[in-house]
PDB file of C-alpha atoms in Angstrom:
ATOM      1  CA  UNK A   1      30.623  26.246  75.807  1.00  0.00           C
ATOM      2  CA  UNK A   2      28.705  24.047  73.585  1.00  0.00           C
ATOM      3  CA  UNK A   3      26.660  22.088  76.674  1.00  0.00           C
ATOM      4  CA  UNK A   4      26.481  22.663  80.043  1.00  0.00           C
ATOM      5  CA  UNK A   5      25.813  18.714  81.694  1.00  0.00           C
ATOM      6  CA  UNK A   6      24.741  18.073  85.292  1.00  0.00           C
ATOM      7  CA  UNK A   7      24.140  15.618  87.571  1.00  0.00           C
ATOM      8  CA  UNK A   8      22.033  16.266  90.472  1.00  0.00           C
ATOM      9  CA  UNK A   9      22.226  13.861  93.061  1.00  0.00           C
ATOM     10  CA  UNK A  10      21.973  13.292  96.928  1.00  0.00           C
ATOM     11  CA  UNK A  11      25.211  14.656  98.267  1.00  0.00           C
ATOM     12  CA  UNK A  12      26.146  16.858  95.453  1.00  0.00           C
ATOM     13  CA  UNK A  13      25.615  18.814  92.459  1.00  0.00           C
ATOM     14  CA  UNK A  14      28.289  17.502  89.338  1.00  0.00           C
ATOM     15  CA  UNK A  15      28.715  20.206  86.280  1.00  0.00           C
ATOM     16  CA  UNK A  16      30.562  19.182  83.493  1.00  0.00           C
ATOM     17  CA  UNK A  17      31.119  21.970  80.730  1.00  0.00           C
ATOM     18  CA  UNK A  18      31.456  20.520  77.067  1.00  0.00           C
ATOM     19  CA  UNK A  19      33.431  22.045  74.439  1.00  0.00           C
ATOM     20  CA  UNK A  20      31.885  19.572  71.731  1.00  0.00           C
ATOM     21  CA  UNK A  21      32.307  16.279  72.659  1.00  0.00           C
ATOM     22  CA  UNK A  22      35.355  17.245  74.831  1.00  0.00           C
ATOM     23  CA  UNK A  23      34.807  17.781  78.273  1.00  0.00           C
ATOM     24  CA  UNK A  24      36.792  21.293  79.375  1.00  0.00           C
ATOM     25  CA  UNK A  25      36.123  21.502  83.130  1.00  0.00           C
ATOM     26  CA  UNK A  26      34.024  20.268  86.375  1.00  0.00           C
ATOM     27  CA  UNK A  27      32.762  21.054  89.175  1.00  0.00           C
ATOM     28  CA  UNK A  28      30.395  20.535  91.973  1.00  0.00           C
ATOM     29  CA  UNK A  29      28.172  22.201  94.502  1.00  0.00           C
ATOM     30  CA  UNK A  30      26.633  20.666  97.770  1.00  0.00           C
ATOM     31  CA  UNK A  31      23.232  19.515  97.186  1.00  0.00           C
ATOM     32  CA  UNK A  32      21.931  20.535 100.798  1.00  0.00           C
ATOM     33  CA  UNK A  33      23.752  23.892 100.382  1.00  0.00           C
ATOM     34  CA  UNK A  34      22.431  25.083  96.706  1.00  0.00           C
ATOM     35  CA  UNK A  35      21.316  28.361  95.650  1.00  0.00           C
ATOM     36  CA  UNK A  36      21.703  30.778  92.391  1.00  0.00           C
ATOM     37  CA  UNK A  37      24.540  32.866  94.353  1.00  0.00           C
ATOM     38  CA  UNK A  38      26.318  29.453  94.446  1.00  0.00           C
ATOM     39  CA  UNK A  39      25.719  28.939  91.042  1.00  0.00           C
ATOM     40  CA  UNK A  40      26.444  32.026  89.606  1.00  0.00           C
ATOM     41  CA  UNK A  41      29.705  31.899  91.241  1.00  0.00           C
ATOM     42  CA  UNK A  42      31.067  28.840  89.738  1.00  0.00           C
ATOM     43  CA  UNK A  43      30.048  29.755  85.816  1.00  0.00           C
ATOM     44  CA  UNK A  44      28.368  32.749  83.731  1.00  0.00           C
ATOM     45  CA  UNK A  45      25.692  33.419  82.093  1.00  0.00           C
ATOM     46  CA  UNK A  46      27.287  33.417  78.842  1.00  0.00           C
ATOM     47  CA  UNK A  47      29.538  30.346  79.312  1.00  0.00           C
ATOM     48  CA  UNK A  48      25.393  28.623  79.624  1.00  0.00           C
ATOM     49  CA  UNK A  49      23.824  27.284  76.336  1.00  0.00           C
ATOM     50  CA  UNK A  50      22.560  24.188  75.920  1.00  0.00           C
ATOM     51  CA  UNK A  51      21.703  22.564  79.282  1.00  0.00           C
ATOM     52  CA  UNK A  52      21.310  18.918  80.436  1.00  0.00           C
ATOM     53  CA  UNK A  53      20.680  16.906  83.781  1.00  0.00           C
ATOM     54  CA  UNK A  54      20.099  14.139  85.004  1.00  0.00           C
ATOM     55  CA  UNK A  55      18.545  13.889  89.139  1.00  0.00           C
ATOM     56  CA  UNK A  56      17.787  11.619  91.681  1.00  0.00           C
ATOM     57  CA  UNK A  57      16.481  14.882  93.469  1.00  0.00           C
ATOM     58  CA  UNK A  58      12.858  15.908  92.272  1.00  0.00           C
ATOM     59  CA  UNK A  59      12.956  19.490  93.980  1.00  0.00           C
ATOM     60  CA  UNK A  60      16.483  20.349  93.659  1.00  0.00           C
ATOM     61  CA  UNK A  61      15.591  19.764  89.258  1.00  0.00           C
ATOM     62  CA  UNK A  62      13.018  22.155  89.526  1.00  0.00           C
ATOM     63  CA  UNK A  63      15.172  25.015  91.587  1.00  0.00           C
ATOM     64  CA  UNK A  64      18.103  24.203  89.228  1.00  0.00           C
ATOM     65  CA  UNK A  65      15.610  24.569  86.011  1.00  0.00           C
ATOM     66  CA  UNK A  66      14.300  27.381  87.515  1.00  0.00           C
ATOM     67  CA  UNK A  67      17.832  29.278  88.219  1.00  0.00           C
ATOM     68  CA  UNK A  68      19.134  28.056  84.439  1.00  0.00           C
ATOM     69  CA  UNK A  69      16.049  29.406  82.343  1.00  0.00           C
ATOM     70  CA  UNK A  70      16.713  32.893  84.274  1.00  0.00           C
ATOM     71  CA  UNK A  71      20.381  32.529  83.775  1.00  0.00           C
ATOM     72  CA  UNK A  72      20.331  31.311  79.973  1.00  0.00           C
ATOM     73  CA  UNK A  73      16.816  32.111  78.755  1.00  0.00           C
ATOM     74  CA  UNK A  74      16.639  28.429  77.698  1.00  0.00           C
ATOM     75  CA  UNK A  75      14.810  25.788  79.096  1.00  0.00           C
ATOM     76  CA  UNK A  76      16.935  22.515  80.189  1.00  0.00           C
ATOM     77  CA  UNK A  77      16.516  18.828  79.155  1.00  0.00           C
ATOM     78  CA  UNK A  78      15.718  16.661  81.787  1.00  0.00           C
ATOM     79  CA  UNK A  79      16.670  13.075  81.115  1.00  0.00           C
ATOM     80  CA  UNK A  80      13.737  10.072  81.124  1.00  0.00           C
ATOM     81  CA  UNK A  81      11.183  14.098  80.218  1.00  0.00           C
ATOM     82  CA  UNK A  82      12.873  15.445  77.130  1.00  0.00           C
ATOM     83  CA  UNK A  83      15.557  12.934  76.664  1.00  0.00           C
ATOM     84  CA  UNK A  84      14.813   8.779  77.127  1.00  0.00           C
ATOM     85  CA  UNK A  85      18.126   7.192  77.356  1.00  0.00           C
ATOM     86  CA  UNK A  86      17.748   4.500  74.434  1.00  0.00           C
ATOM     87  CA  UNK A  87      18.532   0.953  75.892  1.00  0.00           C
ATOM     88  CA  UNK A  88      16.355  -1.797  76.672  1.00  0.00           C
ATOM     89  CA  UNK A  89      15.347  -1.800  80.448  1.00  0.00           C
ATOM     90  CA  UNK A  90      14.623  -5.397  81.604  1.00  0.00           C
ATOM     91  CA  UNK A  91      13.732  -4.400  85.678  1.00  0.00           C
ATOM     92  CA  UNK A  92      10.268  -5.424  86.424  1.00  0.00           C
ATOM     93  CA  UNK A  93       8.912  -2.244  86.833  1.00  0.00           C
ATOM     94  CA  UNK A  94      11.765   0.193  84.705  1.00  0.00           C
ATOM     95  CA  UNK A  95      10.381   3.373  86.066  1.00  0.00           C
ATOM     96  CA  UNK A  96      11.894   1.920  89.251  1.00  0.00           C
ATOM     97  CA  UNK A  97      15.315   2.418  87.926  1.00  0.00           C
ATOM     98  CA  UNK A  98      17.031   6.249  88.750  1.00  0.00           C
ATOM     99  CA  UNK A  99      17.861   7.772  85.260  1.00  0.00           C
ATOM    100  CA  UNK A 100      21.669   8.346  86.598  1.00  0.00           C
ATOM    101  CA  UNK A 101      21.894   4.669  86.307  1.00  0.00           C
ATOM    102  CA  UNK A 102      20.397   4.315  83.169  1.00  0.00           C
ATOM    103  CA  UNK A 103      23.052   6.619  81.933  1.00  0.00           C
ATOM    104  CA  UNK A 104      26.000   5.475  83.571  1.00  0.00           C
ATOM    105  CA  UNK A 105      24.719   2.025  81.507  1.00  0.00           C
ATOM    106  CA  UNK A 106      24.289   3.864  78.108  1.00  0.00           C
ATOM    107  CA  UNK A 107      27.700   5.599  78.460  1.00  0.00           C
ATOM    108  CA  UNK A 108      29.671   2.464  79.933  1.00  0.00           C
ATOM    109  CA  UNK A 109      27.952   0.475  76.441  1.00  0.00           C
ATOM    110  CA  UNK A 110      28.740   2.897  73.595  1.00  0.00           C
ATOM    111  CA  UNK A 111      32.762   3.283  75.590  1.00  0.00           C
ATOM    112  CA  UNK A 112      33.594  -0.194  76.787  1.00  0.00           C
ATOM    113  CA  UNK A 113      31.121  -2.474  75.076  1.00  0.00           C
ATOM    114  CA  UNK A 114      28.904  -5.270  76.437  1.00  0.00           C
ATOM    115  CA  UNK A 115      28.571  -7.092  78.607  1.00  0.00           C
ATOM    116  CA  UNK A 116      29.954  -4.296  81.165  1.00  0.00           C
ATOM    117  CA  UNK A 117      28.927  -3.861  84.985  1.00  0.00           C
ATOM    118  CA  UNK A 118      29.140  -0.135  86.272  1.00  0.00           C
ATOM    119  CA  UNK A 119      29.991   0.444  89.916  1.00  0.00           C
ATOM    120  CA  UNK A 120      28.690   3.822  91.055  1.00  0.00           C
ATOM    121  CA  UNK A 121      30.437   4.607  94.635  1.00  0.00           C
ATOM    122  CA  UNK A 122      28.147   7.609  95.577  1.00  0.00           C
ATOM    123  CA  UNK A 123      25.921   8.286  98.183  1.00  0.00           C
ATOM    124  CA  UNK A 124      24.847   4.519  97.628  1.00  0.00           C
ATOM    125  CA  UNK A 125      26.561   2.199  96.074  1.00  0.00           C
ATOM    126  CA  UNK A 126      25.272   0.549  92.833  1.00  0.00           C
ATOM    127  CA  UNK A 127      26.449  -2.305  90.266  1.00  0.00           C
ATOM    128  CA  UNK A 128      24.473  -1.853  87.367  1.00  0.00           C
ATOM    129  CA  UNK A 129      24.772  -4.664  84.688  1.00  0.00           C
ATOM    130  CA  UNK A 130      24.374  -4.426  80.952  1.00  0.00           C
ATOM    131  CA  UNK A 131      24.591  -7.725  79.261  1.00  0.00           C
ATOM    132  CA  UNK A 132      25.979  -9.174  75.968  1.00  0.00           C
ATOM    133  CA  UNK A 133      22.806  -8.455  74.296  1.00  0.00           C
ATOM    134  CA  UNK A 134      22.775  -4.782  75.539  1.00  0.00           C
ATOM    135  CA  UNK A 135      20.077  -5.021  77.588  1.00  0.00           C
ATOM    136  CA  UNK A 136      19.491  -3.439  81.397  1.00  0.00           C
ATOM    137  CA  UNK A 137      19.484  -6.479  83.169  1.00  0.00           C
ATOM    138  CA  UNK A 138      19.291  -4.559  86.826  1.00  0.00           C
ATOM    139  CA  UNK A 139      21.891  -4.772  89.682  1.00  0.00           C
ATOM    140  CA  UNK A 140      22.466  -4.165  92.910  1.00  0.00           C
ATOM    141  CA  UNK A 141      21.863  -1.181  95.643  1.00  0.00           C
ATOM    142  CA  UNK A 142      24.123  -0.734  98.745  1.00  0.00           C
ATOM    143  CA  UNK A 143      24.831   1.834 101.239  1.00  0.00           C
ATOM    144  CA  UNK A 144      27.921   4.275 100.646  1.00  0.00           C
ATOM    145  CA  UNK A 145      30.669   4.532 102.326  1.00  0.00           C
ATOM    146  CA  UNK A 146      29.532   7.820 104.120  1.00  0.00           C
ATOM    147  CA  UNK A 147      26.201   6.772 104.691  1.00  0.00           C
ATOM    148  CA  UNK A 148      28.309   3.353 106.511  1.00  0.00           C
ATOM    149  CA  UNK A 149      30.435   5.205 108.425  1.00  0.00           C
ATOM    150  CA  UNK A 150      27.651   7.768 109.588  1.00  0.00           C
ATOM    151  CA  UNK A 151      25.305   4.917 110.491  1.00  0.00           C
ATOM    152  CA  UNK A 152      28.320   3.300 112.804  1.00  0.00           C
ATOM    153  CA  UNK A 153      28.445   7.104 114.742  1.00  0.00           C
ATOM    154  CA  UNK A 154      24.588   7.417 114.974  1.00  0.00           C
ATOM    155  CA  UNK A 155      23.523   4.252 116.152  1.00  0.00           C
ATOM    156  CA  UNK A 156      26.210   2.978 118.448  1.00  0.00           C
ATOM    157  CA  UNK A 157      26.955   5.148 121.813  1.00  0.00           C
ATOM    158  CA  UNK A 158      31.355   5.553 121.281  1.00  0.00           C
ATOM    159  CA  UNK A 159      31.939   5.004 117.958  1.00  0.00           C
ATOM    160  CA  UNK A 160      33.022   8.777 116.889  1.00  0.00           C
ATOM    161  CA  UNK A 161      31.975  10.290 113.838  1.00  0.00           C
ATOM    162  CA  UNK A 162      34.817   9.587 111.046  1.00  0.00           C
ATOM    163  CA  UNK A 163      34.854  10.929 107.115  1.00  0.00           C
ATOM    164  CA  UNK A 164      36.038   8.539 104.393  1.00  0.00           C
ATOM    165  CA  UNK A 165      39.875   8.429 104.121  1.00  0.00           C
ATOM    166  CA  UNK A 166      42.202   5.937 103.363  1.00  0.00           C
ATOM    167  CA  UNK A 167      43.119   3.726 106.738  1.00  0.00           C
ATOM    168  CA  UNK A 168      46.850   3.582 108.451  1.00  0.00           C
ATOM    169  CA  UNK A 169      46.480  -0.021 108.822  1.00  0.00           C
ATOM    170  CA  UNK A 170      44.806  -3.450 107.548  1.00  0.00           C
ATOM    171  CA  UNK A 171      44.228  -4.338 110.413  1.00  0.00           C
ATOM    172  CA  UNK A 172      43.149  -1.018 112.873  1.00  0.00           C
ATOM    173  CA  UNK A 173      44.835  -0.094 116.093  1.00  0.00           C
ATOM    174  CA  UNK A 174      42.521   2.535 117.066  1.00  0.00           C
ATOM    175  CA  UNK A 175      38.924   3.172 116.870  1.00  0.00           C
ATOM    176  CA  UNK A 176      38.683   5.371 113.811  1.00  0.00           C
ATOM    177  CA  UNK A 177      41.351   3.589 111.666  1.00  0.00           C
ATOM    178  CA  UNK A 178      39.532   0.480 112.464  1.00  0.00           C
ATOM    179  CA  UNK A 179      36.157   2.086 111.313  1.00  0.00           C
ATOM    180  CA  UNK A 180      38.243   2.835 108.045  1.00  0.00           C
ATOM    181  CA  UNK A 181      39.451  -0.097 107.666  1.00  0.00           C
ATOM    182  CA  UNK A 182      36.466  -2.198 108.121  1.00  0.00           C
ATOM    183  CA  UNK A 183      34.316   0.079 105.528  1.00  0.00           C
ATOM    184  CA  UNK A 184      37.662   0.791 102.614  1.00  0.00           C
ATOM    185  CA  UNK A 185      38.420  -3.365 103.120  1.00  0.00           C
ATOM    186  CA  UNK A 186      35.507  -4.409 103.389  1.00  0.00           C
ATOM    187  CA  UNK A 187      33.402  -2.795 100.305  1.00  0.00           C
ATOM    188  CA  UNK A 188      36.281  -3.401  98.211  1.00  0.00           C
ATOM    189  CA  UNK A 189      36.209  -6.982  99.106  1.00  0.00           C
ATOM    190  CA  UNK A 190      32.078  -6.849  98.592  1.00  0.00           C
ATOM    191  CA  UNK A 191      32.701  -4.971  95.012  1.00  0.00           C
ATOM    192  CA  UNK A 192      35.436  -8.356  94.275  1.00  0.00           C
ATOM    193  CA  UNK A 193      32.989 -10.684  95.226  1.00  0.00           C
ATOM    194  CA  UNK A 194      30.034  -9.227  92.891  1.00  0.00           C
ATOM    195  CA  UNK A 195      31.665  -8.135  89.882  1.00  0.00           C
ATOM    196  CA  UNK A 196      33.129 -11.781  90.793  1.00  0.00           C
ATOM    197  CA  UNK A 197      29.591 -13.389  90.238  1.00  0.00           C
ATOM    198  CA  UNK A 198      28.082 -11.165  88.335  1.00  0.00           C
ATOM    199  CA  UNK A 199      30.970 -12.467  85.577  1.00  0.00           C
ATOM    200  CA  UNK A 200      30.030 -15.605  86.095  1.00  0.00           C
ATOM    201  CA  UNK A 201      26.347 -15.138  85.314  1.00  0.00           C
ATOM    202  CA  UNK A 202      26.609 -12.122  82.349  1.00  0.00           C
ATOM    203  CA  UNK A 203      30.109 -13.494  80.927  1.00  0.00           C
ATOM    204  CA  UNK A 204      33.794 -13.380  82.270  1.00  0.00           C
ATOM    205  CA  UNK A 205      34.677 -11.220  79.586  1.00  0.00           C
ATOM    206  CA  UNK A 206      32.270  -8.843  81.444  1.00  0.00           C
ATOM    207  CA  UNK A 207      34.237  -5.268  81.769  1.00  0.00           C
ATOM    208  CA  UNK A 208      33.876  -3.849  85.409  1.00  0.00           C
ATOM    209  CA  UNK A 209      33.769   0.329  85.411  1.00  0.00           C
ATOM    210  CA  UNK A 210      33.808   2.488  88.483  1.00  0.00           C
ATOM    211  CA  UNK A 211      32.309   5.899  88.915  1.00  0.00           C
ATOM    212  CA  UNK A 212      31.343   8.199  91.037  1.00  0.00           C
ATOM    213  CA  UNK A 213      32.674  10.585  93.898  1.00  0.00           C
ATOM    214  CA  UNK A 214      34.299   7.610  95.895  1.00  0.00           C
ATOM    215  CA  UNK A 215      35.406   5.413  93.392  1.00  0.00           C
ATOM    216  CA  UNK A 216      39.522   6.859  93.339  1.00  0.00           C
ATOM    217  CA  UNK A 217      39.380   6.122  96.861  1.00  0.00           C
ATOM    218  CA  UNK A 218      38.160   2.714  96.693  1.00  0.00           C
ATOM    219  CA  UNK A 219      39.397   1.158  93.609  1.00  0.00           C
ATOM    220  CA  UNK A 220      42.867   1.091  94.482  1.00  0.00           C
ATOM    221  CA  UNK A 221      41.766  -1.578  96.751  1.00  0.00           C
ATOM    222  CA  UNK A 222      39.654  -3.589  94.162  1.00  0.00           C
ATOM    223  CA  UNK A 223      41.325  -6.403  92.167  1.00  0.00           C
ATOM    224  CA  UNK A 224      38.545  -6.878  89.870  1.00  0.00           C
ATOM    225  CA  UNK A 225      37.341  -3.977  88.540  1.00  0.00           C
ATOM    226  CA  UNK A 226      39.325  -3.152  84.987  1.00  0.00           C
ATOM    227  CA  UNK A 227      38.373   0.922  84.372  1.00  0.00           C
ATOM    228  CA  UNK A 228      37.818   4.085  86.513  1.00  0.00           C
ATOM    229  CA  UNK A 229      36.079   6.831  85.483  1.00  0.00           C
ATOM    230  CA  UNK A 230      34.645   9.850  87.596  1.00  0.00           C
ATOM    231  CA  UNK A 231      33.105  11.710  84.791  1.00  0.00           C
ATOM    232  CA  UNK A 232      31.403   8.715  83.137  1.00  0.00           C
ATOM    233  CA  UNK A 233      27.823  10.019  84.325  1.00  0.00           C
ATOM    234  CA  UNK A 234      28.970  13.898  82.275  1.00  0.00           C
ATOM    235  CA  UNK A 235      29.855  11.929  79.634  1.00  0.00           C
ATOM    236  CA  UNK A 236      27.009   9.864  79.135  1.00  0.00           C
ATOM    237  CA  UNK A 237      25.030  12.931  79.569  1.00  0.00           C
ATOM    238  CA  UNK A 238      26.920  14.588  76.443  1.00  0.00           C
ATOM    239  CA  UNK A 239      26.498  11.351  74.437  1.00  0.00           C
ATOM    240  CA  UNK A 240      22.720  11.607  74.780  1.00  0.00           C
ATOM    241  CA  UNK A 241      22.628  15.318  74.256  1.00  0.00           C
ATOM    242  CA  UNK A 242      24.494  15.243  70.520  1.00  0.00           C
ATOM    243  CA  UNK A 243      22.461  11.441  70.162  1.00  0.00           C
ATOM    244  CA  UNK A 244      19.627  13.397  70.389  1.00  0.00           C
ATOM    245  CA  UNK A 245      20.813  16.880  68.510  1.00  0.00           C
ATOM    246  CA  UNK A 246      21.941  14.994  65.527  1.00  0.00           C
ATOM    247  CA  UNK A 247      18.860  12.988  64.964  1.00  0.00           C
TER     248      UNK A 247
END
């Protein structure tokens, strides 16, 4: 494989293998549960080259650097240390802003243009904006659906504990399709609503994307949002990688 791309992040490990520019398989590995034995039995030694991540998780980069240098003899690039994603970051304070968002923006601009809002349903949820100009203009940060449903079990003394799934019902006749219900319906009206609002402040023409490991589940329920991409964080990963490599 040409690059090896990776995106550590709360609730799991993402590894995208690149032939080129084409992206050949995927896979992931629980963030809480990593080790090398893990790792070595999901890909090679030899299929490693080139290496690339992007983390929310400080330790888990170093462990993961740590197991890839012994695996490959190469040392990774770590995006915002060896690799700065190249667009102009308007937050207040841009260190404040996790690099997976920052690439999730780059890759959403150079595939669907500006202006272009990115909806990342992982372990939060976050709208990321990039406006006409190209520019970072910020967004928004909301809890997940698993962190939701979770919260709704730990801090109330019957509600049971219930994993993301599609509901029976609109409107719930038990407990647990009623806890579905009120997180699947309710985000997905939330998501309408902002990408909603956010058009009318960035543009109308404003292309809404969805990523990450909940967005299939979701978006089906979303009238607004126009793409759906899992792998748009892999790809944006690759896109800096050869950026960077041919330059």
């Amino acid at each position: 494989m040409t690059l090896t791309a990776i995106d550590i992040g709360n609730t799991s490990i993402t590894f995208g293998l690149f032939r080129s520019t084409s992206l050949i398989r995927s896979f992931n590995i629980q963030s809480s549960g990593y080790s090398l034995v893990k790792l070595k039995a999901k890909i090679s030694a030899k299929m490693l080259r080139d290496t690339v991540i992007c983390s929310v998780v400080p330790d888990l980069t170093r462990r993961l650097s740590r197991d890839l240098r012994a695996l490959s003899g190469k040392e990774p690039l770590v995006i915002g240390k060896d690799i700065k994603v190249p667009i102009r970051n308007l937050y207040r304070k841009p260190r404040q802003v996790g690099q997976d968002r920052l690439v999730n923006a780059y890759a959403a601009l150079g595939i669907y243009g500006a202006p272009v809002v990115v909806v990342d349903f992982g372990t939060a949820i976050t709208f990321d904006v990039i406006s006409r100009k190209e520019e970072y203009l910020g967004g928004m940060i909301l809890p997940g659906i698993k962190i939701s449903l979770e919260a709704l079990n730990q801090r109330t003394a019957l509600l049971p504990k219930v994993r993301p799934d599609i509901p029976n019902d609109f409107i719930g006749r038990d407990t647990k399709n009623s806890m579905l219900s009120g997180v699947i319906y309710g985000f997905s009206s939330l998501t309408d609503e902002l990408i909603t609002r956010i058009r009318k402040a960035v543009g109308k023409d404003t292309r809404a994307v969805a990523t990450g490991g909940n967005a299939n589940l979701i978006s089906k329920y979303c009238r607004r949002l126009n793409e759906v991409n899992t792998n748009l964080t892999l790809k944006g990963l690759s896109m800096l990688y050869f950026n960077k490599k041919n330059t």
